[in-house]
Structure formats: structure tokens, C-alpha cells
Amino acid sequence: MDLRIFTEPQQGASYDMLLRVARTAEELGAFSAFFRSDHYLRMGGVSGLPGPTDAWITLAGLARETSTIRLGTLMTAATFRLPGVLAIQVAQVDAMSGGRVEFGLGAGWYEAEHTAYGIPFPKEKFGRLEEQLEIVTGLWSTGLGETFDFAGKYYRLSESPALPKPAQAKIPVLVGGSGPTRTPALAARFADEFNLPFASAQDTAAQFGRVREAAERTGRRADDLVYSNALVVCVGRDDAEVARRAAVIGREVDELKANGLAGTPDEVVEKIGRYAAVGSQRIYLQVLDLDDLDHLELIASRIAPQLG
């Protein structure tokens, strides 16, 4: 099982705090990637101070201040950026990192953050997401010296030089979500990885099955995709430490155990095993207390070695 760190900076995190987490994750050697959300407004009863950080500006900085850990988004909001500009941004960060970027793209859903920062919030978001995926991947795959054209319902590109190119021959693309029909079809067309956030092992099995069937209908091998989950994590050496960490993030232990990865290392390893049994190959650990670097060390020393 591949473990990755997943952060929610809109809840309150400076760039320096994110850099400390990314560097710690890299130094521990147990985590293959540092990912972050793409939001501009806090959620729930937190202050959100010092305020939001932009996902791709953050990753550009981390690209130059880390050396081995992979970097990405769960998920970049399609509503925030034009697809041609987004293709340039991601390709540039990939080059800055020496080819360590992975690209998750979602439709965007949090209307309040759009209102707060003057970002249009279109009614039809899924169609825009589909066109963005087609454009971004099309720009990256266009041969040098060739041009890219696209005429869709929402976006039009004409004679684009499709530059710059990423450092990687192919940036891994992540698509995710729980929609039963359109989401699996979109993953089958564009994704290298399918991610299901905050779902039970039972629901994971059902959604992974839909994605596998959709892939095979398009002529792809279902096993060509990586299948992953994102789950909140709260680990302690004993019940008291679990309770302390849960209190810091404003959550109840029983709820975390039911809906995430919470408990002692052995309890969490057992829970991860349930996801592995239904086909999950990678877990994005949603870390909500970014000051608690000892939490990462505990996961690295007591959980990762048991997962092989």
C-alpha cells in the first residue's frame, strides 16, 4: 500500500507550514507524495488564518524546495482556471520539480468560495470539467512543431503551439468522485488514477467496480488505472493520544474510527487492510493538524513498515 500526505491548507496554513510538512514527509521516506486541496475559503468552525494559499503557487515553491517527493492536487478546481492557462501552469511546475507532478482535476463544488473571491460559479460544471481534461491532456500530448485546436461547448482553442511541455512524458492524471455513471466514464477516458474520497470500504468496492467496467468498455485494461482512497487520519500510540489528536482537530474518536483511519497503529493497519482487500492501492492520508509533525513520524515508523 502506497501512503501519501494530503493537506487542507484553506483551514489555516502558511506556505512555510506546508513546506515543513512536505520536507518532513520527504525525509521520513514512508510517503511517496505530498498533495494539497485547491480551495480559497475555510470550511467549518476554524479561523482559516492566515488565509488561503494558491495550490499551484504552493506546488511551484515546493518543487524548488524538495527533491524526491511527488507533488499534486486533490483536486484542482476546474472553475478556478482556464484550461489553456492551467496546462501551462502545471507543465511549468512539473519542469521546476524535475518531473514530480501529478494532476488531479475536479469540477469545483464550493459555491461560497467563488462568491467570496468573485469567481464565476457556472451551473453546468461537469461538461466544463470534461472539456478541460480533453484540452489539458491534448495540449500536453501535441507533438513539438504541431498545433492544437479544440471547438467545444465551453472552450475554443485555435492553432495553439501547445507549449510548454511537461518534464514527464506523461503527467499522471487523477479523476475522482462518487458519481455512479459520468464520473467512471470520465475516469475511463482520461485518468491514470481514480480516487474516491471519504468513502467506506463497501462503497469503495462498488465505485471501483464501476470504474473498472467503464474502462473495459472503452477498450482499456481495468488494471491500467491506479485505484486510491483519501481518508482522514488520526493515529495515537494509545487511546489517550488518539483522543488528544482528535480533540485538536475538533472531531470525535468514534466518528473518526467509523469514517476514517483512526486508532492505534495496529487498528489503522487493520482498517487499511479492508481497503486493500477491495482493490485500493494507495491511500491519501488527510492530515488536519499540520503543526503535529510527530504524527507523521508515528505513521512512518509504526504503520508504513507493516504495509510492505
mmCIF file of C-alpha atoms in Angstrom:
data_model
loop_
_atom_site.group_PDB
_atom_site.id
_atom_site.type_symbol
_atom_site.label_atom_id
_atom_site.label_comp_id
_atom_site.label_asym_id
_atom_site.label_seq_id
_atom_site.Cartn_x
_atom_site.Cartn_y
_atom_site.Cartn_z
ATOM 1 C CA MET A 1 0.000 0.000 0.000
ATOM 2 C CA ASP A 2 1.360 3.386 -1.058
ATOM 3 C CA LEU A 3 0.892 6.162 1.535
ATOM 4 C CA ARG A 4 0.663 9.838 0.641
ATOM 5 C CA ILE A 5 0.128 13.018 2.656
ATOM 6 C CA PHE A 6 -2.938 15.113 1.829
ATOM 7 C CA THR A 7 -3.397 18.593 3.331
ATOM 8 C CA GLU A 8 -6.257 21.105 3.513
ATOM 9 C CA PRO A 9 -4.461 24.487 3.711
ATOM 10 C CA GLN A 10 -7.653 26.566 3.472
ATOM 11 C CA GLN A 11 -8.326 25.502 7.067
ATOM 12 C CA GLY A 12 -5.311 27.550 8.184
ATOM 13 C CA ALA A 13 -1.770 27.134 6.926
ATOM 14 C CA SER A 14 1.023 29.359 5.687
ATOM 15 C CA TYR A 15 3.391 28.351 2.899
ATOM 16 C CA ASP A 16 6.152 27.831 5.467
ATOM 17 C CA MET A 17 3.958 25.394 7.390
ATOM 18 C CA LEU A 18 3.224 23.419 4.225
ATOM 19 C CA LEU A 19 6.929 23.381 3.396
ATOM 20 C CA ARG A 20 7.718 21.898 6.818
ATOM 21 C CA VAL A 21 5.154 19.154 6.299
ATOM 22 C CA ALA A 22 6.357 18.374 2.775
ATOM 23 C CA ARG A 23 10.007 18.265 3.823
ATOM 24 C CA THR A 24 9.216 16.103 6.845
ATOM 25 C CA ALA A 25 7.225 13.691 4.695
ATOM 26 C CA GLU A 26 10.125 13.529 2.244
ATOM 27 C CA GLU A 27 12.745 12.995 4.943
ATOM 28 C CA LEU A 28 10.766 10.221 6.636
ATOM 29 C CA GLY A 29 10.814 8.231 3.418
ATOM 30 C CA ALA A 30 7.489 6.500 4.102
ATOM 31 C CA PHE A 31 5.314 8.752 1.953
ATOM 32 C CA SER A 32 5.534 8.882 -1.826
ATOM 33 C CA ALA A 33 3.822 12.247 -2.312
ATOM 34 C CA PHE A 34 2.607 15.497 -0.795
ATOM 35 C CA PHE A 35 -0.797 16.606 -2.074
ATOM 36 C CA ARG A 36 -2.969 19.548 -1.200
ATOM 37 C CA SER A 37 -6.542 20.660 -1.806
ATOM 38 C CA ASP A 38 -7.446 23.595 -4.038
ATOM 39 C CA HIS A 39 -9.719 25.877 -2.018
ATOM 40 C CA TYR A 40 -9.837 29.590 -1.247
ATOM 41 C CA LEU A 41 -12.215 29.593 1.724
ATOM 42 C CA ARG A 42 -12.208 27.810 5.069
ATOM 43 C CA MET A 43 -14.865 25.278 5.983
ATOM 44 C CA GLY A 44 -16.446 24.792 9.390
ATOM 45 C CA GLY A 45 -15.595 26.475 12.667
ATOM 46 C CA VAL A 46 -11.950 27.369 12.109
ATOM 47 C CA SER A 47 -10.384 30.782 11.603
ATOM 48 C CA GLY A 48 -8.584 29.861 8.395
ATOM 49 C CA LEU A 49 -5.751 32.221 9.369
ATOM 50 C CA PRO A 50 -3.502 33.409 7.838
ATOM 51 C CA GLY A 51 -5.769 32.875 4.822
ATOM 52 C CA PRO A 52 -5.726 30.756 1.687
ATOM 53 C CA THR A 53 -2.713 29.810 -0.376
ATOM 54 C CA ASP A 54 -2.971 29.051 -4.073
ATOM 55 C CA ALA A 55 -2.450 25.382 -4.908
ATOM 56 C CA TRP A 56 -0.191 25.767 -7.933
ATOM 57 C CA ILE A 57 1.849 28.648 -6.498
ATOM 58 C CA THR A 58 2.410 26.472 -3.421
ATOM 59 C CA LEU A 59 3.455 23.487 -5.513
ATOM 60 C CA ALA A 60 5.798 25.662 -7.583
ATOM 61 C CA GLY A 61 7.574 26.690 -4.397
ATOM 62 C CA LEU A 62 7.716 23.129 -3.100
ATOM 63 C CA ALA A 63 9.036 21.971 -6.464
ATOM 64 C CA ARG A 64 12.190 24.007 -5.818
ATOM 65 C CA GLU A 65 12.458 23.250 -2.086
ATOM 66 C CA THR A 66 12.043 19.468 -2.166
ATOM 67 C CA SER A 67 13.898 16.921 -4.239
ATOM 68 C CA THR A 68 12.233 13.491 -4.323
ATOM 69 C CA ILE A 69 8.650 13.561 -3.079
ATOM 70 C CA ARG A 70 5.936 13.768 -5.716
ATOM 71 C CA LEU A 71 3.576 16.750 -5.687
ATOM 72 C CA GLY A 72 -0.058 17.159 -6.668
ATOM 73 C CA THR A 73 -3.631 18.266 -6.059
ATOM 74 C CA LEU A 74 -6.796 16.584 -4.820
ATOM 75 C CA MET A 75 -8.376 18.193 -6.750
ATOM 76 C CA THR A 76 -7.602 21.314 -8.765
ATOM 77 C CA ALA A 77 -10.924 23.120 -9.276
ATOM 78 C CA ALA A 78 -11.810 23.466 -12.949
ATOM 79 C CA THR A 79 -13.876 26.552 -12.126
ATOM 80 C CA PHE A 80 -10.794 28.467 -10.952
ATOM 81 C CA ARG A 81 -8.720 28.428 -14.150
ATOM 82 C CA LEU A 82 -8.945 28.462 -17.913
ATOM 83 C CA PRO A 83 -7.700 25.146 -19.310
ATOM 84 C CA GLY A 84 -5.001 26.586 -21.564
ATOM 85 C CA VAL A 85 -3.518 28.596 -18.710
ATOM 86 C CA LEU A 86 -3.797 25.616 -16.378
ATOM 87 C CA ALA A 87 -1.889 23.408 -18.837
ATOM 88 C CA ILE A 88 0.936 25.972 -18.860
ATOM 89 C CA GLN A 89 0.991 26.263 -15.063
ATOM 90 C CA VAL A 90 1.112 22.532 -14.413
ATOM 91 C CA ALA A 91 3.697 21.881 -17.125
ATOM 92 C CA GLN A 92 5.912 24.610 -15.695
ATOM 93 C CA VAL A 93 5.679 23.251 -12.145
ATOM 94 C CA ASP A 94 6.470 19.793 -13.498
ATOM 95 C CA ALA A 95 9.605 21.183 -15.132
ATOM 96 C CA MET A 96 10.530 23.066 -11.950
ATOM 97 C CA SER A 97 10.248 19.835 -9.964
ATOM 98 C CA GLY A 98 12.225 17.718 -12.383
ATOM 99 C CA GLY A 99 9.137 15.713 -13.326
ATOM 100 C CA ARG A 100 7.434 15.048 -9.977
ATOM 101 C CA VAL A 101 3.940 16.472 -10.559
ATOM 102 C CA GLU A 102 0.636 14.606 -10.594
ATOM 103 C CA PHE A 103 -2.514 16.380 -11.722
ATOM 104 C CA GLY A 104 -5.897 15.900 -10.091
ATOM 105 C CA LEU A 105 -8.739 17.850 -11.665
ATOM 106 C CA GLY A 106 -12.289 18.145 -10.347
ATOM 107 C CA ALA A 107 -15.363 20.111 -11.318
ATOM 108 C CA GLY A 108 -15.316 22.529 -8.355
ATOM 109 C CA TRP A 109 -18.203 22.497 -5.901
ATOM 110 C CA TYR A 110 -17.869 25.052 -3.080
ATOM 111 C CA GLU A 111 -20.055 27.951 -4.180
ATOM 112 C CA ALA A 112 -19.238 30.159 -1.179
ATOM 113 C CA GLU A 113 -15.560 30.459 -2.087
ATOM 114 C CA HIS A 114 -16.486 31.533 -5.604
ATOM 115 C CA THR A 115 -18.781 34.224 -4.238
ATOM 116 C CA ALA A 116 -16.149 35.372 -1.727
ATOM 117 C CA TYR A 117 -13.461 35.908 -4.366
ATOM 118 C CA GLY A 118 -15.509 36.901 -7.403
ATOM 119 C CA ILE A 119 -15.071 33.639 -9.306
ATOM 120 C CA PRO A 120 -17.925 32.642 -11.633
ATOM 121 C CA PHE A 121 -19.764 29.526 -10.469
ATOM 122 C CA PRO A 122 -21.365 28.024 -13.564
ATOM 123 C CA LYS A 123 -24.404 25.804 -13.342
ATOM 124 C CA GLU A 124 -23.021 23.237 -15.776
ATOM 125 C CA LYS A 125 -19.726 22.189 -14.226
ATOM 126 C CA PHE A 126 -19.302 18.575 -15.319
ATOM 127 C CA GLY A 127 -19.306 19.420 -19.020
ATOM 128 C CA ARG A 128 -16.665 22.057 -18.412
ATOM 129 C CA LEU A 129 -14.562 19.550 -16.480
ATOM 130 C CA GLU A 130 -14.735 17.087 -19.379
ATOM 131 C CA GLU A 131 -13.634 19.744 -21.863
ATOM 132 C CA GLN A 132 -10.832 20.905 -19.557
ATOM 133 C CA LEU A 133 -9.469 17.384 -19.280
ATOM 134 C CA GLU A 134 -9.582 16.990 -23.037
ATOM 135 C CA ILE A 135 -7.825 20.319 -23.579
ATOM 136 C CA VAL A 136 -5.119 19.992 -20.927
ATOM 137 C CA THR A 137 -4.176 16.445 -21.892
ATOM 138 C CA GLY A 138 -4.446 17.331 -25.564
ATOM 139 C CA LEU A 139 -2.084 20.272 -25.224
ATOM 140 C CA TRP A 140 0.487 18.170 -23.388
ATOM 141 C CA SER A 141 0.348 15.331 -25.932
ATOM 142 C CA THR A 142 0.555 17.512 -29.041
ATOM 143 C CA GLY A 143 3.858 16.944 -30.816
ATOM 144 C CA LEU A 144 6.532 19.616 -30.955
ATOM 145 C CA GLY A 145 6.046 21.763 -34.021
ATOM 146 C CA GLU A 146 2.371 20.804 -34.238
ATOM 147 C CA THR A 147 -0.624 22.854 -33.142
ATOM 148 C CA PHE A 148 -3.703 22.019 -31.103
ATOM 149 C CA ASP A 149 -7.273 23.010 -31.926
ATOM 150 C CA PHE A 150 -10.412 22.442 -29.931
ATOM 151 C CA ALA A 151 -14.008 23.501 -30.510
ATOM 152 C CA GLY A 152 -16.267 22.637 -27.611
ATOM 153 C CA LYS A 153 -19.373 23.997 -25.978
ATOM 154 C CA TYR A 154 -17.443 25.961 -23.349
ATOM 155 C CA TYR A 155 -13.913 26.442 -24.698
ATOM 156 C CA ARG A 156 -12.316 27.055 -28.089
ATOM 157 C CA LEU A 157 -8.614 26.932 -28.930
ATOM 158 C CA SER A 158 -7.187 27.659 -32.363
ATOM 159 C CA GLU A 159 -3.655 26.952 -33.598
ATOM 160 C CA SER A 160 -2.220 26.690 -30.089
ATOM 161 C CA PRO A 161 1.507 25.905 -30.112
ATOM 162 C CA ALA A 162 0.743 23.666 -27.116
ATOM 163 C CA LEU A 163 3.770 24.825 -25.178
ATOM 164 C CA PRO A 164 5.474 24.397 -22.785
ATOM 165 C CA LYS A 165 5.774 20.648 -22.475
ATOM 166 C CA PRO A 166 5.989 18.949 -19.067
ATOM 167 C CA ALA A 167 9.245 17.327 -17.986
ATOM 168 C CA GLN A 168 7.477 13.955 -17.775
ATOM 169 C CA ALA A 169 6.499 12.185 -20.951
ATOM 170 C CA LYS A 170 3.047 11.918 -19.362
ATOM 171 C CA ILE A 171 1.886 13.667 -16.212
ATOM 172 C CA PRO A 172 -0.329 11.264 -14.238
ATOM 173 C CA VAL A 173 -3.941 12.470 -14.283
ATOM 174 C CA LEU A 174 -6.287 11.828 -11.351
ATOM 175 C CA VAL A 175 -10.062 11.836 -11.607
ATOM 176 C CA GLY A 176 -12.252 11.123 -8.615
ATOM 177 C CA GLY A 177 -15.678 11.177 -7.064
ATOM 178 C CA SER A 178 -18.664 9.058 -6.172
ATOM 179 C CA GLY A 179 -20.948 9.703 -9.149
ATOM 180 C CA PRO A 180 -22.197 6.349 -10.447
ATOM 181 C CA THR A 181 -22.187 6.993 -14.186
ATOM 182 C CA ARG A 182 -20.499 10.085 -15.565
ATOM 183 C CA THR A 183 -17.543 10.000 -13.178
ATOM 184 C CA PRO A 184 -16.487 6.423 -14.045
ATOM 185 C CA ALA A 185 -16.836 7.245 -17.744
ATOM 186 C CA LEU A 186 -14.645 10.317 -17.348
ATOM 187 C CA ALA A 187 -12.038 8.337 -15.428
ATOM 188 C CA ALA A 188 -12.024 5.672 -18.126
ATOM 189 C CA ARG A 189 -11.293 8.287 -20.789
ATOM 190 C CA PHE A 190 -8.688 10.423 -19.071
ATOM 191 C CA ALA A 191 -7.414 9.072 -15.756
ATOM 192 C CA ASP A 192 -4.239 7.278 -14.831
ATOM 193 C CA GLU A 193 -5.597 7.088 -11.282
ATOM 194 C CA PHE A 194 -9.095 7.013 -9.857
ATOM 195 C CA ASN A 195 -9.515 8.435 -6.366
ATOM 196 C CA LEU A 196 -12.502 8.009 -4.071
ATOM 197 C CA PRO A 197 -12.530 10.382 -1.080
ATOM 198 C CA PHE A 198 -14.018 9.707 2.349
ATOM 199 C CA ALA A 199 -15.897 6.521 1.474
ATOM 200 C CA SER A 200 -16.337 3.217 3.272
ATOM 201 C CA ALA A 201 -14.616 0.081 2.039
ATOM 202 C CA GLN A 202 -18.011 -1.237 0.920
ATOM 203 C CA ASP A 203 -18.784 1.885 -1.122
ATOM 204 C CA THR A 204 -15.223 1.843 -2.443
ATOM 205 C CA ALA A 205 -15.659 -1.669 -3.791
ATOM 206 C CA ALA A 206 -18.814 -0.650 -5.652
ATOM 207 C CA GLN A 207 -17.325 2.503 -7.177
ATOM 208 C CA PHE A 208 -14.052 0.843 -8.158
ATOM 209 C CA GLY A 209 -16.152 -1.810 -9.887
ATOM 210 C CA ARG A 210 -17.990 0.846 -11.896
ATOM 211 C CA VAL A 211 -14.710 2.439 -12.956
ATOM 212 C CA ARG A 212 -13.232 -0.911 -13.958
ATOM 213 C CA GLU A 213 -16.289 -1.706 -16.064
ATOM 214 C CA ALA A 214 -16.195 1.738 -17.696
ATOM 215 C CA ALA A 215 -12.515 1.323 -18.534
ATOM 216 C CA GLU A 216 -13.107 -2.015 -20.196
ATOM 217 C CA ARG A 217 -15.982 -0.587 -22.227
ATOM 218 C CA THR A 218 -13.572 1.970 -23.679
ATOM 219 C CA GLY A 219 -11.067 -0.724 -24.607
ATOM 220 C CA ARG A 220 -8.689 -0.101 -21.696
ATOM 221 C CA ARG A 221 -7.496 -2.740 -19.289
ATOM 222 C CA ALA A 222 -9.082 -2.019 -15.917
ATOM 223 C CA ASP A 223 -5.728 -2.666 -14.249
ATOM 224 C CA ASP A 224 -4.140 0.164 -16.244
ATOM 225 C CA LEU A 225 -5.557 2.569 -13.652
ATOM 226 C CA VAL A 226 -4.344 3.036 -10.092
ATOM 227 C CA TYR A 227 -7.202 2.917 -7.558
ATOM 228 C CA SER A 228 -6.916 5.053 -4.426
ATOM 229 C CA ASN A 229 -8.776 6.468 -1.437
ATOM 230 C CA ALA A 230 -8.483 9.665 0.578
ATOM 231 C CA LEU A 231 -9.234 9.286 4.299
ATOM 232 C CA VAL A 232 -8.752 11.432 7.381
ATOM 233 C CA VAL A 233 -6.037 10.077 9.673
ATOM 234 C CA CYS A 234 -5.738 10.266 13.456
ATOM 235 C CA VAL A 235 -3.249 7.832 14.993
ATOM 236 C CA GLY A 236 -2.005 7.544 18.565
ATOM 237 C CA ARG A 237 0.233 5.168 20.474
ATOM 238 C CA ASP A 238 -2.672 4.608 22.863
ATOM 239 C CA ASP A 239 -6.301 5.660 23.299
ATOM 240 C CA ALA A 240 -5.345 8.818 25.183
ATOM 241 C CA GLU A 241 -3.118 10.030 22.361
ATOM 242 C CA VAL A 242 -5.800 9.274 19.782
ATOM 243 C CA ALA A 243 -8.309 11.284 21.838
ATOM 244 C CA ARG A 244 -5.875 14.182 22.173
ATOM 245 C CA ARG A 245 -5.257 14.347 18.439
ATOM 246 C CA ALA A 246 -8.973 14.073 17.700
ATOM 247 C CA ALA A 247 -9.737 16.961 20.058
ATOM 248 C CA VAL A 248 -7.168 19.197 18.366
ATOM 249 C CA ILE A 249 -8.922 18.817 15.020
ATOM 250 C CA GLY A 250 -12.395 19.114 16.553
ATOM 251 C CA ARG A 251 -13.531 15.567 15.805
ATOM 252 C CA GLU A 252 -14.915 12.693 17.866
ATOM 253 C CA VAL A 253 -12.892 9.496 18.119
ATOM 254 C CA ASP A 254 -15.833 7.197 17.359
ATOM 255 C CA GLU A 255 -16.729 9.206 14.254
ATOM 256 C CA LEU A 256 -13.124 9.170 13.057
ATOM 257 C CA LYS A 257 -12.901 5.416 13.562
ATOM 258 C CA ALA A 258 -16.112 4.919 11.620
ATOM 259 C CA ASN A 259 -15.306 7.236 8.725
ATOM 260 C CA GLY A 260 -11.518 7.430 8.590
ATOM 261 C CA LEU A 261 -8.285 5.877 9.751
ATOM 262 C CA ALA A 262 -8.194 6.394 13.499
ATOM 263 C CA GLY A 263 -6.862 4.473 16.465
ATOM 264 C CA THR A 264 -3.626 2.794 17.410
ATOM 265 C CA PRO A 265 -1.174 1.816 14.652
ATOM 266 C CA ASP A 266 -2.426 -1.767 14.667
ATOM 267 C CA GLU A 267 -6.048 -0.630 14.404
ATOM 268 C CA VAL A 268 -5.234 1.620 11.460
ATOM 269 C CA VAL A 269 -3.240 -1.099 9.701
ATOM 270 C CA GLU A 270 -6.230 -3.408 10.050
ATOM 271 C CA LYS A 271 -8.548 -0.755 8.591
ATOM 272 C CA ILE A 272 -6.206 -0.081 5.682
ATOM 273 C CA GLY A 273 -6.264 -3.811 5.007
ATOM 274 C CA ARG A 274 -10.014 -3.618 4.418
ATOM 275 C CA TYR A 275 -9.432 -1.069 1.655
ATOM 276 C CA ALA A 276 -6.618 -3.108 0.155
ATOM 277 C CA ALA A 277 -8.965 -6.104 0.053
ATOM 278 C CA VAL A 278 -11.381 -4.221 -2.237
ATOM 279 C CA GLY A 279 -8.655 -3.028 -4.596
ATOM 280 C CA SER A 280 -7.251 0.167 -3.111
ATOM 281 C CA GLN A 281 -3.567 0.544 -3.939
ATOM 282 C CA ARG A 282 -2.892 3.972 -2.483
ATOM 283 C CA ILE A 283 -4.148 5.968 0.499
ATOM 284 C CA TYR A 284 -4.047 9.747 0.754
ATOM 285 C CA LEU A 285 -3.862 10.469 4.472
ATOM 286 C CA GLN A 286 -5.782 13.665 5.190
ATOM 287 C CA VAL A 287 -3.666 15.339 7.869
ATOM 288 C CA LEU A 288 -5.613 18.142 9.541
ATOM 289 C CA ASP A 289 -3.173 19.265 12.268
ATOM 290 C CA LEU A 290 -0.192 20.486 10.241
ATOM 291 C CA ASP A 291 1.757 21.521 13.345
ATOM 292 C CA ASP A 292 1.906 17.919 14.580
ATOM 293 C CA LEU A 293 4.941 16.535 12.758
ATOM 294 C CA ASP A 294 5.236 13.777 15.387
ATOM 295 C CA HIS A 295 2.006 12.381 13.922
ATOM 296 C CA LEU A 296 3.774 11.851 10.583
ATOM 297 C CA GLU A 297 6.728 10.230 12.324
ATOM 298 C CA LEU A 298 4.407 7.810 14.158
ATOM 299 C CA ILE A 299 2.721 6.795 10.903
ATOM 300 C CA ALA A 300 6.084 6.382 9.192
ATOM 301 C CA SER A 301 7.601 4.263 11.968
ATOM 302 C CA ARG A 302 4.630 2.194 13.159
ATOM 303 C CA ILE A 303 2.219 1.877 10.204
ATOM 304 C CA ALA A 304 4.201 2.069 6.954
ATOM 305 C CA PRO A 305 6.534 -0.864 7.807
ATOM 306 C CA GLN A 306 3.513 -3.133 8.335
ATOM 307 C CA LEU A 307 2.119 -2.377 4.873
ATOM 308 C CA GLY A 308 5.064 -3.707 2.883
#
